[in-house]
mmCIF file of C-alpha atoms in Angstrom:
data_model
loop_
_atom_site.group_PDB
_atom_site.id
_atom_site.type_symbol
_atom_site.label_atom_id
_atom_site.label_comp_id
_atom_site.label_asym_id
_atom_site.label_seq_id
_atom_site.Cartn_x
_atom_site.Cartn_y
_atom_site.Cartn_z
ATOM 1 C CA UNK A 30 0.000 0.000 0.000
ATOM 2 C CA UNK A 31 2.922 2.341 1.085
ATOM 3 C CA UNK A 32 5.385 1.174 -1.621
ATOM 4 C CA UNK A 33 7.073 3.984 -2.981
ATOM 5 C CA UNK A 34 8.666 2.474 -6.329
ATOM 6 C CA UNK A 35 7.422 0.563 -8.690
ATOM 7 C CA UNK A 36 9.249 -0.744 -11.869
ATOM 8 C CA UNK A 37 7.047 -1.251 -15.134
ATOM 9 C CA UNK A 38 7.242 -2.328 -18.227
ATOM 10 C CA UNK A 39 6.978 1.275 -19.557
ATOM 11 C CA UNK A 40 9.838 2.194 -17.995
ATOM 12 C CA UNK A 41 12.095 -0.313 -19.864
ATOM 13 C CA UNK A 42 14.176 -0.531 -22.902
ATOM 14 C CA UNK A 43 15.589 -3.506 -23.873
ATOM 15 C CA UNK A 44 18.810 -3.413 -26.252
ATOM 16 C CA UNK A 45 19.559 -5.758 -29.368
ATOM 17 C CA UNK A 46 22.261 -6.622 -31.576
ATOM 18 C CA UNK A 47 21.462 -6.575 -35.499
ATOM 19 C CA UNK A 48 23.646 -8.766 -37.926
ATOM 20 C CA UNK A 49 23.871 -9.276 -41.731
ATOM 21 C CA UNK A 50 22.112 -12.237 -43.279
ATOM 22 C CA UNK A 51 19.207 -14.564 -42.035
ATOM 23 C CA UNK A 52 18.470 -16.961 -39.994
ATOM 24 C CA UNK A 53 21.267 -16.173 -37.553
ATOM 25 C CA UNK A 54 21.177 -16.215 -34.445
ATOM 26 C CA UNK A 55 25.041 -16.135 -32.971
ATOM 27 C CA UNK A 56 24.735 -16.358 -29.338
ATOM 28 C CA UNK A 57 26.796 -14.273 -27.174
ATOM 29 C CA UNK A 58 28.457 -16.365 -24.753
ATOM 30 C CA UNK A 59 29.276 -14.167 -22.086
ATOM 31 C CA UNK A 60 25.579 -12.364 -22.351
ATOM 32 C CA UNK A 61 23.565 -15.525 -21.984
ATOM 33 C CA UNK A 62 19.814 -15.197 -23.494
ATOM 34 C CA UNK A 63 21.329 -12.705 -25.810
ATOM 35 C CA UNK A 64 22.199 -12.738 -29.343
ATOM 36 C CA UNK A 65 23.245 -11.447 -32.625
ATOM 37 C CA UNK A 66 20.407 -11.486 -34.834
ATOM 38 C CA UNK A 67 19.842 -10.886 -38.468
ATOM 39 C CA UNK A 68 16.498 -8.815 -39.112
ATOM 40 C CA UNK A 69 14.375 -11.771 -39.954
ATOM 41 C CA UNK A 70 14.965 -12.781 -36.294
ATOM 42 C CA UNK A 71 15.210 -9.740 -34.841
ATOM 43 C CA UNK A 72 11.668 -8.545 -36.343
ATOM 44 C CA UNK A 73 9.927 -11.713 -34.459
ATOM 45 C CA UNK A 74 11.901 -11.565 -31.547
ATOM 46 C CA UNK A 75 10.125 -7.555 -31.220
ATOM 47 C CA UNK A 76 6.648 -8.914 -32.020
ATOM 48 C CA UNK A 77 7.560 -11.454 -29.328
ATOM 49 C CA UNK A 78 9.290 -8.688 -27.026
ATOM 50 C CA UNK A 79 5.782 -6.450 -27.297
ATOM 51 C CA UNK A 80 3.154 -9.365 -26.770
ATOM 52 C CA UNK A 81 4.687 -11.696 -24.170
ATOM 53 C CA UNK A 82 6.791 -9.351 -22.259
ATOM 54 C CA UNK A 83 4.669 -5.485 -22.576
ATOM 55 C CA UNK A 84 7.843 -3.724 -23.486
ATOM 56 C CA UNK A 85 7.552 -1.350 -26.500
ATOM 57 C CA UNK A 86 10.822 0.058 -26.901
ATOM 58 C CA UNK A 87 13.959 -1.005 -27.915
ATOM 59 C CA UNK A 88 17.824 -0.210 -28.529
ATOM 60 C CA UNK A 89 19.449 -0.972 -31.930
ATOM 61 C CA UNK A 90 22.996 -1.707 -32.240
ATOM 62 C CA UNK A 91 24.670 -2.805 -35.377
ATOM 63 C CA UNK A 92 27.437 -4.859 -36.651
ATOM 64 C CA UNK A 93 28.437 -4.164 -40.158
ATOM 65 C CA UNK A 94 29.425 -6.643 -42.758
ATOM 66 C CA UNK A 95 32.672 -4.300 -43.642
ATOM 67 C CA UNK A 96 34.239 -1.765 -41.356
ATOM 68 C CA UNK A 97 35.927 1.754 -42.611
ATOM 69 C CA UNK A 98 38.598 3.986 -40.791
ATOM 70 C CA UNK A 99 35.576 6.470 -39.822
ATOM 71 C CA UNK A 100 32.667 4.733 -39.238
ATOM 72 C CA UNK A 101 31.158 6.358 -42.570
ATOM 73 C CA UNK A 102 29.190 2.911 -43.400
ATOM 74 C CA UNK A 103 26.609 3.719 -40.597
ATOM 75 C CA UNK A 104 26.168 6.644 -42.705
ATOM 76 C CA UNK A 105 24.483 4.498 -45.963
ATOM 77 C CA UNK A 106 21.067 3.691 -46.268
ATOM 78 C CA UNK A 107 22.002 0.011 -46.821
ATOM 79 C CA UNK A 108 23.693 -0.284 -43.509
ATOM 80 C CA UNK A 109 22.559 -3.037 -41.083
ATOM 81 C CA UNK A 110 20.681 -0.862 -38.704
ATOM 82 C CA UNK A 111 18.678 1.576 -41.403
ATOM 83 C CA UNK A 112 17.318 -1.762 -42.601
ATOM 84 C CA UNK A 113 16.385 -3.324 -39.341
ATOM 85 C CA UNK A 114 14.463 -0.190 -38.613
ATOM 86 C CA UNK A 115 12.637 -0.444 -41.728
ATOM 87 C CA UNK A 116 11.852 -3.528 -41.408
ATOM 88 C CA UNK A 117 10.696 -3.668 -37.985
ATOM 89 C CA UNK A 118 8.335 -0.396 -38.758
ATOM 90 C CA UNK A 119 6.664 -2.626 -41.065
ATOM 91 C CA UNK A 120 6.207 -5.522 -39.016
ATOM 92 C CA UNK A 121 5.464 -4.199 -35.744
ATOM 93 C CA UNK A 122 2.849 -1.700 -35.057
ATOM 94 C CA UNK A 123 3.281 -0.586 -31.112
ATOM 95 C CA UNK A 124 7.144 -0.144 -31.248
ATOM 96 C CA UNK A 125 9.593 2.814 -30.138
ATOM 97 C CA UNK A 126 13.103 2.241 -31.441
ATOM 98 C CA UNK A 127 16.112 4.122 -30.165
ATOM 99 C CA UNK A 128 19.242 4.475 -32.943
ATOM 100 C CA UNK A 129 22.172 4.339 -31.003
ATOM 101 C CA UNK A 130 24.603 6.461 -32.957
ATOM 102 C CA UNK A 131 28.398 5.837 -32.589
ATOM 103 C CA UNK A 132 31.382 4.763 -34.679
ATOM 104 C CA UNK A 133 33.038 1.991 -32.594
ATOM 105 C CA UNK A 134 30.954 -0.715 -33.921
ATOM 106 C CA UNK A 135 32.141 0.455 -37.591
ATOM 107 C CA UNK A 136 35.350 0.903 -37.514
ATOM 108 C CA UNK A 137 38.340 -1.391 -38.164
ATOM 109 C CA UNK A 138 40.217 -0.019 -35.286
ATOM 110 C CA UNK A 139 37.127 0.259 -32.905
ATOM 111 C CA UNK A 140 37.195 3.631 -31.486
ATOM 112 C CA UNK A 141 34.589 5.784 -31.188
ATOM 113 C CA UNK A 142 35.604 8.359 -33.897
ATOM 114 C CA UNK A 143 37.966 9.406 -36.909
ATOM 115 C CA UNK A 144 41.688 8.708 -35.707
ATOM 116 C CA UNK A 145 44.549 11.342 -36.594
ATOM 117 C CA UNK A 146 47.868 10.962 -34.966
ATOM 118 C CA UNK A 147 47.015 8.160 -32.846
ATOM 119 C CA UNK A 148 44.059 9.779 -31.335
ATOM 120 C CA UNK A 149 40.435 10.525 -31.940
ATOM 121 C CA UNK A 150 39.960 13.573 -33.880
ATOM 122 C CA UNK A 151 36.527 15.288 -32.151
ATOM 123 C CA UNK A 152 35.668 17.755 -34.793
ATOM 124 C CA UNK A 153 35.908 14.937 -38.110
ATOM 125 C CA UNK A 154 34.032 12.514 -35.796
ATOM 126 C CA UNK A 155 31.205 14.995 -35.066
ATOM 127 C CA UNK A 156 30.687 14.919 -39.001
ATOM 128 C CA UNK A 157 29.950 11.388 -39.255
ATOM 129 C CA UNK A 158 27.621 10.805 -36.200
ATOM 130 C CA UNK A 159 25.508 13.994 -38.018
ATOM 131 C CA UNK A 160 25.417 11.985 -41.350
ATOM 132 C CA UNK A 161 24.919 8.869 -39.367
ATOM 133 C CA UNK A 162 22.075 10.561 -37.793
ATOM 134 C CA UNK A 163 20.235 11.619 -40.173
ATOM 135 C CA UNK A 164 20.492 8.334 -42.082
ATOM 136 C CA UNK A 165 18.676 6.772 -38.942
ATOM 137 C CA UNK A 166 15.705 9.956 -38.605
ATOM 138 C CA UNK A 167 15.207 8.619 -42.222
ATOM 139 C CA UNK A 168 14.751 5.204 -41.920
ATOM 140 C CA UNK A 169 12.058 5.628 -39.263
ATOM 141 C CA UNK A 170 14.047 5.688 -35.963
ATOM 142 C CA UNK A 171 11.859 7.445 -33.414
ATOM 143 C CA UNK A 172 15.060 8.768 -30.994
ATOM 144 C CA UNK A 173 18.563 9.424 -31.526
ATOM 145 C CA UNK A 174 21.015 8.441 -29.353
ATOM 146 C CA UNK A 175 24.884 9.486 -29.325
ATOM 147 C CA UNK A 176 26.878 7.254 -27.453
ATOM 148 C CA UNK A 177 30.495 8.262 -28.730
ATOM 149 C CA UNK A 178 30.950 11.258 -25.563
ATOM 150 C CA UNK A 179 32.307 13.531 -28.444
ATOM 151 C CA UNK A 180 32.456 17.238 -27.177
ATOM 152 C CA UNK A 181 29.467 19.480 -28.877
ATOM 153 C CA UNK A 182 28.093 16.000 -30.686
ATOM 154 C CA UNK A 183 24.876 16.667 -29.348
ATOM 155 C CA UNK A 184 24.420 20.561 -31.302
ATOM 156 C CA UNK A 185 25.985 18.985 -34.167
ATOM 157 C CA UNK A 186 23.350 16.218 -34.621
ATOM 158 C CA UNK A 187 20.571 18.809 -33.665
ATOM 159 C CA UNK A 188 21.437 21.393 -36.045
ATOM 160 C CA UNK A 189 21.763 17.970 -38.860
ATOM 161 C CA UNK A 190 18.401 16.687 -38.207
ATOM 162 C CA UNK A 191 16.712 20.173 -38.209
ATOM 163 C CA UNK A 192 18.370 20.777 -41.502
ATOM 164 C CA UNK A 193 17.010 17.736 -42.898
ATOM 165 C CA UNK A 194 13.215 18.881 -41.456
ATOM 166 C CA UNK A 195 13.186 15.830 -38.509
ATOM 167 C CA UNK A 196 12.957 18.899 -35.957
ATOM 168 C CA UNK A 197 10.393 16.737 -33.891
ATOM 169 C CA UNK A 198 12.890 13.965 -33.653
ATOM 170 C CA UNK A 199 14.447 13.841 -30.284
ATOM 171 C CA UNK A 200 17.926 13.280 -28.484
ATOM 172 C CA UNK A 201 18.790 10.804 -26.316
ATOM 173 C CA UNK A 202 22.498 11.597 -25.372
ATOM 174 C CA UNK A 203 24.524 9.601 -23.574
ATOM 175 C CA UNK A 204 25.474 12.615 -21.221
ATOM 176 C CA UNK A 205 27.738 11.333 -18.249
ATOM 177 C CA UNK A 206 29.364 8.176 -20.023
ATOM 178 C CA UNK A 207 32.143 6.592 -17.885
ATOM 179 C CA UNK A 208 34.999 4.458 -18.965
ATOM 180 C CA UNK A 209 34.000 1.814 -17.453
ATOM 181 C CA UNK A 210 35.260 -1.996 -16.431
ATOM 182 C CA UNK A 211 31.588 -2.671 -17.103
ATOM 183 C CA UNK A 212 31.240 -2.830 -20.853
ATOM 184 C CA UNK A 213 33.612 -6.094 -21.734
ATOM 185 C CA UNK A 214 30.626 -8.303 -22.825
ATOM 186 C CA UNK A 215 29.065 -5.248 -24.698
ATOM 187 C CA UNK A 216 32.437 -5.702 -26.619
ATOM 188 C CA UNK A 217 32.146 -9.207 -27.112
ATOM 189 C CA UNK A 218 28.371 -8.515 -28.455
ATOM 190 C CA UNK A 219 29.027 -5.883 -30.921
ATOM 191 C CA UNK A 220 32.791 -6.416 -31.577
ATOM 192 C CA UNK A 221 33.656 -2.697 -30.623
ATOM 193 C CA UNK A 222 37.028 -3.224 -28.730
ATOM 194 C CA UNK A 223 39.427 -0.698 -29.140
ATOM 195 C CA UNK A 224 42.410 -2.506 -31.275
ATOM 196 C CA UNK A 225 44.868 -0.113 -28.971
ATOM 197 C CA UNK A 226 44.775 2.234 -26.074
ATOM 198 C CA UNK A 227 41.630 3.129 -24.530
ATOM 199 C CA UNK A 228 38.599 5.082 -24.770
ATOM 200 C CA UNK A 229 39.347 7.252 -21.507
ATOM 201 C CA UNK A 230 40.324 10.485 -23.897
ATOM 202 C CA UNK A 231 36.522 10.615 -24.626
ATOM 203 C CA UNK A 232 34.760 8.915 -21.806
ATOM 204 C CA UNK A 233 34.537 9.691 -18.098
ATOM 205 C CA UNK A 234 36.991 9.150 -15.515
ATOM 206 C CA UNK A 235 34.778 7.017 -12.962
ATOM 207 C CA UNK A 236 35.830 9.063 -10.306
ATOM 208 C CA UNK A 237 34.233 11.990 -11.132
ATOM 209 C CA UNK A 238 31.219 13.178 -10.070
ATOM 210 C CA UNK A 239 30.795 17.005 -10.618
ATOM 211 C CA UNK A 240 32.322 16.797 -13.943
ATOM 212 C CA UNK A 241 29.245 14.172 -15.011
ATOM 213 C CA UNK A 242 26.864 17.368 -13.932
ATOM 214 C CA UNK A 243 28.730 19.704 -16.266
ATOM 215 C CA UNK A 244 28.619 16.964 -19.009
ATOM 216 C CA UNK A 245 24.975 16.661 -18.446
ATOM 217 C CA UNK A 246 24.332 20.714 -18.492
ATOM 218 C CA UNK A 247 26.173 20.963 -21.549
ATOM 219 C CA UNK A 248 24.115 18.305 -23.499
ATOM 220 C CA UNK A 249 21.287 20.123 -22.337
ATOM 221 C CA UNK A 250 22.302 23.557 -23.866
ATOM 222 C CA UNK A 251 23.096 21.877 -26.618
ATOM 223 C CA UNK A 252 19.849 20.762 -27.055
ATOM 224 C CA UNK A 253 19.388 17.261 -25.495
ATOM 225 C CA UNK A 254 15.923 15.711 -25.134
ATOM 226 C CA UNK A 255 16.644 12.698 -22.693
ATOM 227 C CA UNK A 256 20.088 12.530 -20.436
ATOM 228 C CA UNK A 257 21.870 9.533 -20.078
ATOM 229 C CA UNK A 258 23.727 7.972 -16.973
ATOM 230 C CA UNK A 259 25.939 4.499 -17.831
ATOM 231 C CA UNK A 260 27.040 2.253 -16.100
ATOM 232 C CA UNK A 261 23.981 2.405 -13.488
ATOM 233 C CA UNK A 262 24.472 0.179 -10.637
ATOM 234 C CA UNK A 263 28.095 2.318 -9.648
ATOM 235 C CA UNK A 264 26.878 5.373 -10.996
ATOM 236 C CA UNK A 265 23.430 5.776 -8.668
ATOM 237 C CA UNK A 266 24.531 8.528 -6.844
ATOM 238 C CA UNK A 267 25.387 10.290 -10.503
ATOM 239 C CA UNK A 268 22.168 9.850 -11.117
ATOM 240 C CA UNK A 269 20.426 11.239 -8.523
ATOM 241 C CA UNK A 270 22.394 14.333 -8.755
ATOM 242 C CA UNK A 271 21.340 14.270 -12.451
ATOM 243 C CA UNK A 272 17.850 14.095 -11.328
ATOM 244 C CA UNK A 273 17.890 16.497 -8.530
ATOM 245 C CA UNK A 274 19.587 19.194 -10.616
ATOM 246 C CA UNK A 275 17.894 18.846 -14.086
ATOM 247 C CA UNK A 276 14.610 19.212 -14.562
ATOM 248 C CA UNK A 277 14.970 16.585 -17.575
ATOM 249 C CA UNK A 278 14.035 12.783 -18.717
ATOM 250 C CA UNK A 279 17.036 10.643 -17.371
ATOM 251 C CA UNK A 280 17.846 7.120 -18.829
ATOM 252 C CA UNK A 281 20.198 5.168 -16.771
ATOM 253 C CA UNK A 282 22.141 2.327 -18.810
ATOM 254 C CA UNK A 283 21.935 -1.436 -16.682
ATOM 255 C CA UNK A 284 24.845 -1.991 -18.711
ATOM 256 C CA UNK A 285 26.388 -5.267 -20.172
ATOM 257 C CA UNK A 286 28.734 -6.034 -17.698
ATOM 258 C CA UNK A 287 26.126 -5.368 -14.565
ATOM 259 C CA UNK A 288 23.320 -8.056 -16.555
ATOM 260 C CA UNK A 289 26.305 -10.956 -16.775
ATOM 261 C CA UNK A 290 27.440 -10.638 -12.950
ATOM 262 C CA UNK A 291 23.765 -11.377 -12.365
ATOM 263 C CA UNK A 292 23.513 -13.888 -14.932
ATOM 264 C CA UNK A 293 26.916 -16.057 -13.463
ATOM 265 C CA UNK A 294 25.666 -15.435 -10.116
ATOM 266 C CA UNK A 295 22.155 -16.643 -10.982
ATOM 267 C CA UNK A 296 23.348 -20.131 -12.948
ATOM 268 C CA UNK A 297 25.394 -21.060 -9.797
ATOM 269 C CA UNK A 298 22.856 -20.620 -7.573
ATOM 270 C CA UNK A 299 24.183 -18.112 -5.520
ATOM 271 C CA UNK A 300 21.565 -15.607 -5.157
ATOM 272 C CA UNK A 301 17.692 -15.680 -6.033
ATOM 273 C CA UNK A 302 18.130 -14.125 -10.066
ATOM 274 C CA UNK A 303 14.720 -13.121 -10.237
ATOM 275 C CA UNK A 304 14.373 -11.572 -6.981
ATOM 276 C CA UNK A 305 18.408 -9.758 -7.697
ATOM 277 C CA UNK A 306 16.891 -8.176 -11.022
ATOM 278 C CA UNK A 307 14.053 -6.925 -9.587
ATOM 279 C CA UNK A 308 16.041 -5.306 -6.745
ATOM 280 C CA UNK A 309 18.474 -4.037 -9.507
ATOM 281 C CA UNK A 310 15.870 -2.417 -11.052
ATOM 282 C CA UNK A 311 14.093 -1.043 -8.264
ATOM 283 C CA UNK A 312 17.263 0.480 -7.344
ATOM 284 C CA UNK A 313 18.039 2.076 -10.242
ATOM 285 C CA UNK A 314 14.456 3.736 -10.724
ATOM 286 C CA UNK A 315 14.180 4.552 -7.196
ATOM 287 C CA UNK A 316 17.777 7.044 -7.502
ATOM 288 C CA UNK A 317 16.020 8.839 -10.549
ATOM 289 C CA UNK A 318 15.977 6.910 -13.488
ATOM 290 C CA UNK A 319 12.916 7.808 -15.662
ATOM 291 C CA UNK A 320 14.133 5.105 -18.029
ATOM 292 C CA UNK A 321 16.173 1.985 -17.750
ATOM 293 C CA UNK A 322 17.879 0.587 -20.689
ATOM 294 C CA UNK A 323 18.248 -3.350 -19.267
ATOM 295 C CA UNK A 324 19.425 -6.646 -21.163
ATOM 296 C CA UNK A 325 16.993 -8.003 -18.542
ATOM 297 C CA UNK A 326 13.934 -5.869 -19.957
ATOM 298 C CA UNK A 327 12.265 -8.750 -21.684
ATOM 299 C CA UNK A 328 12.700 -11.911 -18.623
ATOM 300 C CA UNK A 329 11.587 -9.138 -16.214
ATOM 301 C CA UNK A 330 8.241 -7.822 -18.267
ATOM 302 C CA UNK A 331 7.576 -11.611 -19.003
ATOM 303 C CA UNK A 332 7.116 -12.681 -15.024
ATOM 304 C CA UNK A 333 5.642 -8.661 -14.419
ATOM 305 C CA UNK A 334 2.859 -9.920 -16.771
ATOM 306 C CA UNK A 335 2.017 -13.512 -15.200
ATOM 307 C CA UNK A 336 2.393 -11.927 -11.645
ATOM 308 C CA UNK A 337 -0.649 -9.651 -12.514
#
């Protein structure tokens, strides 16, 4: 009766991996229940996602069949995650999709942006993600979302999509993105690690807590819809700060890496998995979260459903 937080299945988003072909369906072994899936699959495993578990909004990644040196292949019409969109439009009535837009994925040396000099080059990168962008508004995508942490990213895609007339298309930036321990089975899943150094030129230093604040308020200025906190479960007190300061939509990010401790802990028999995600979730809604982004999205919406 007194219960103060409730997690439903509106407030999820459940992330998916889109891969050339059909029929496949490459499992991810360090992500169990997850997979790489070519559109075929991917378009009934939506319709499935929306009828069994109530969740109506989803994450695209892609992986390419051929990688460039920028990333400019998410840019093409024919690129793997233009075409899932399309085809998943068509299919699936009662769906919100999120277009992740960053370059890691793409490239051959898996950074987030255009390399110069041994380093990602901001200002080249920012031109891609705006292309990229606008390739996705195209294709149907209902939100935007820049992961890449590129400085001014968010005014560049803005000022791209308003050119193009999506001005009612909206911006879910990955605001306070930390380099984190907690993506390694993302990596595995979308076959985005760096080839050398790291990504902490671009991304957060996890230590940092005011500097995620002035990450946030400049996404905002520059015209942000949504905010983004990721990781979550080390990052809670990030985003109730986020919360507390902005009067904006936040998304927090139950990362990769967060789903798979659960997932180990869970096929031991160490804890009670179903009773851990819920708590998880609680958690992360209870510190702010408007949104949650969760590889557990579609388990968790399943036993919401036969519970009521």
């Amino acid at each position: 009766m007194i219960r103060e937080t409730e997690v439903d299945c509106d407030d999820l988003i459940m992330p998916y991996f889109v891969c050339p072909g059909t029929k496949v369906k490459n499992p991810i072994p360090s992500m169990p229940g997850n997979y790489q899936l070519s559109i075929d699959l991917l378009v009934k495993e939506v319709k499935d996602l929306v009828d069994r578990a109530g969740v109506h909004k989803i994450l695209l990644f892609g992986i390419p069949e051929h990688k460039d040196e920028t990333g400019e292949v998410a840019c093409s019409h024919n690129a793997i995650v233009p075409q899932a969109i399309k085809a998943i439009k068509r299919e699936v009535a009662d769906v919100l999709i999120v277009a992740d837009v960053c370059n890691c994925e793409y490239t051959v040396h898996g950074h987030c942006g255009t390399i110069v000099n041994g380093d990602v080059n901001n200002d080249l990168t920012l031109v891609t993600l705006a292309s990229q962008s606008v390739t996705m508004a195209e294709a149907g995508a209902d939100i935007i979302a820049p992961s890449d942490m590129m400085d001014g990213r968010v005014g560049a895609i803005r000022k791209a999509l308003d050119d193009h007339g999506y001005t009612k298309t909206p911006i879910m930036a990955y605001s306070a993105k930390f380099a984190s321990a907690f993506y390694g089975p993302f990596r595995d899943a979308a076959g985005s690690a760096p080839q050398f150094g790291d990504r902490s030129t671009y991304q957060m230093d996890p230590a940092n807590g005011d500097e995620a604040l002035r990450e946030v308020e400049q996404d905002i200025l520059e015209g942000a819809d949504m905010v983004m906190v990721k990781p979550a479960l080390s990052y809670l007190d990030v985003i109730q700060r986020v919360k507390t300061n902005f009067n904006i939509p936040v998304v927090a990010y139950n990362v990769s890496g967060e789903f798979s401790m659960v997932k180990a802990a869970g096929a031991n028999g160490w804890v009670d998995e179903e009773r851990m995600i819920k708590e998880i979730l609680t958690s992360i809604k209870r510190a702010g979260a408007d949104v949650i982004i969760s590889y557990h999205a579609k388990e968790f919406g399943i036993k919401k459903r036969l519970e009521k």
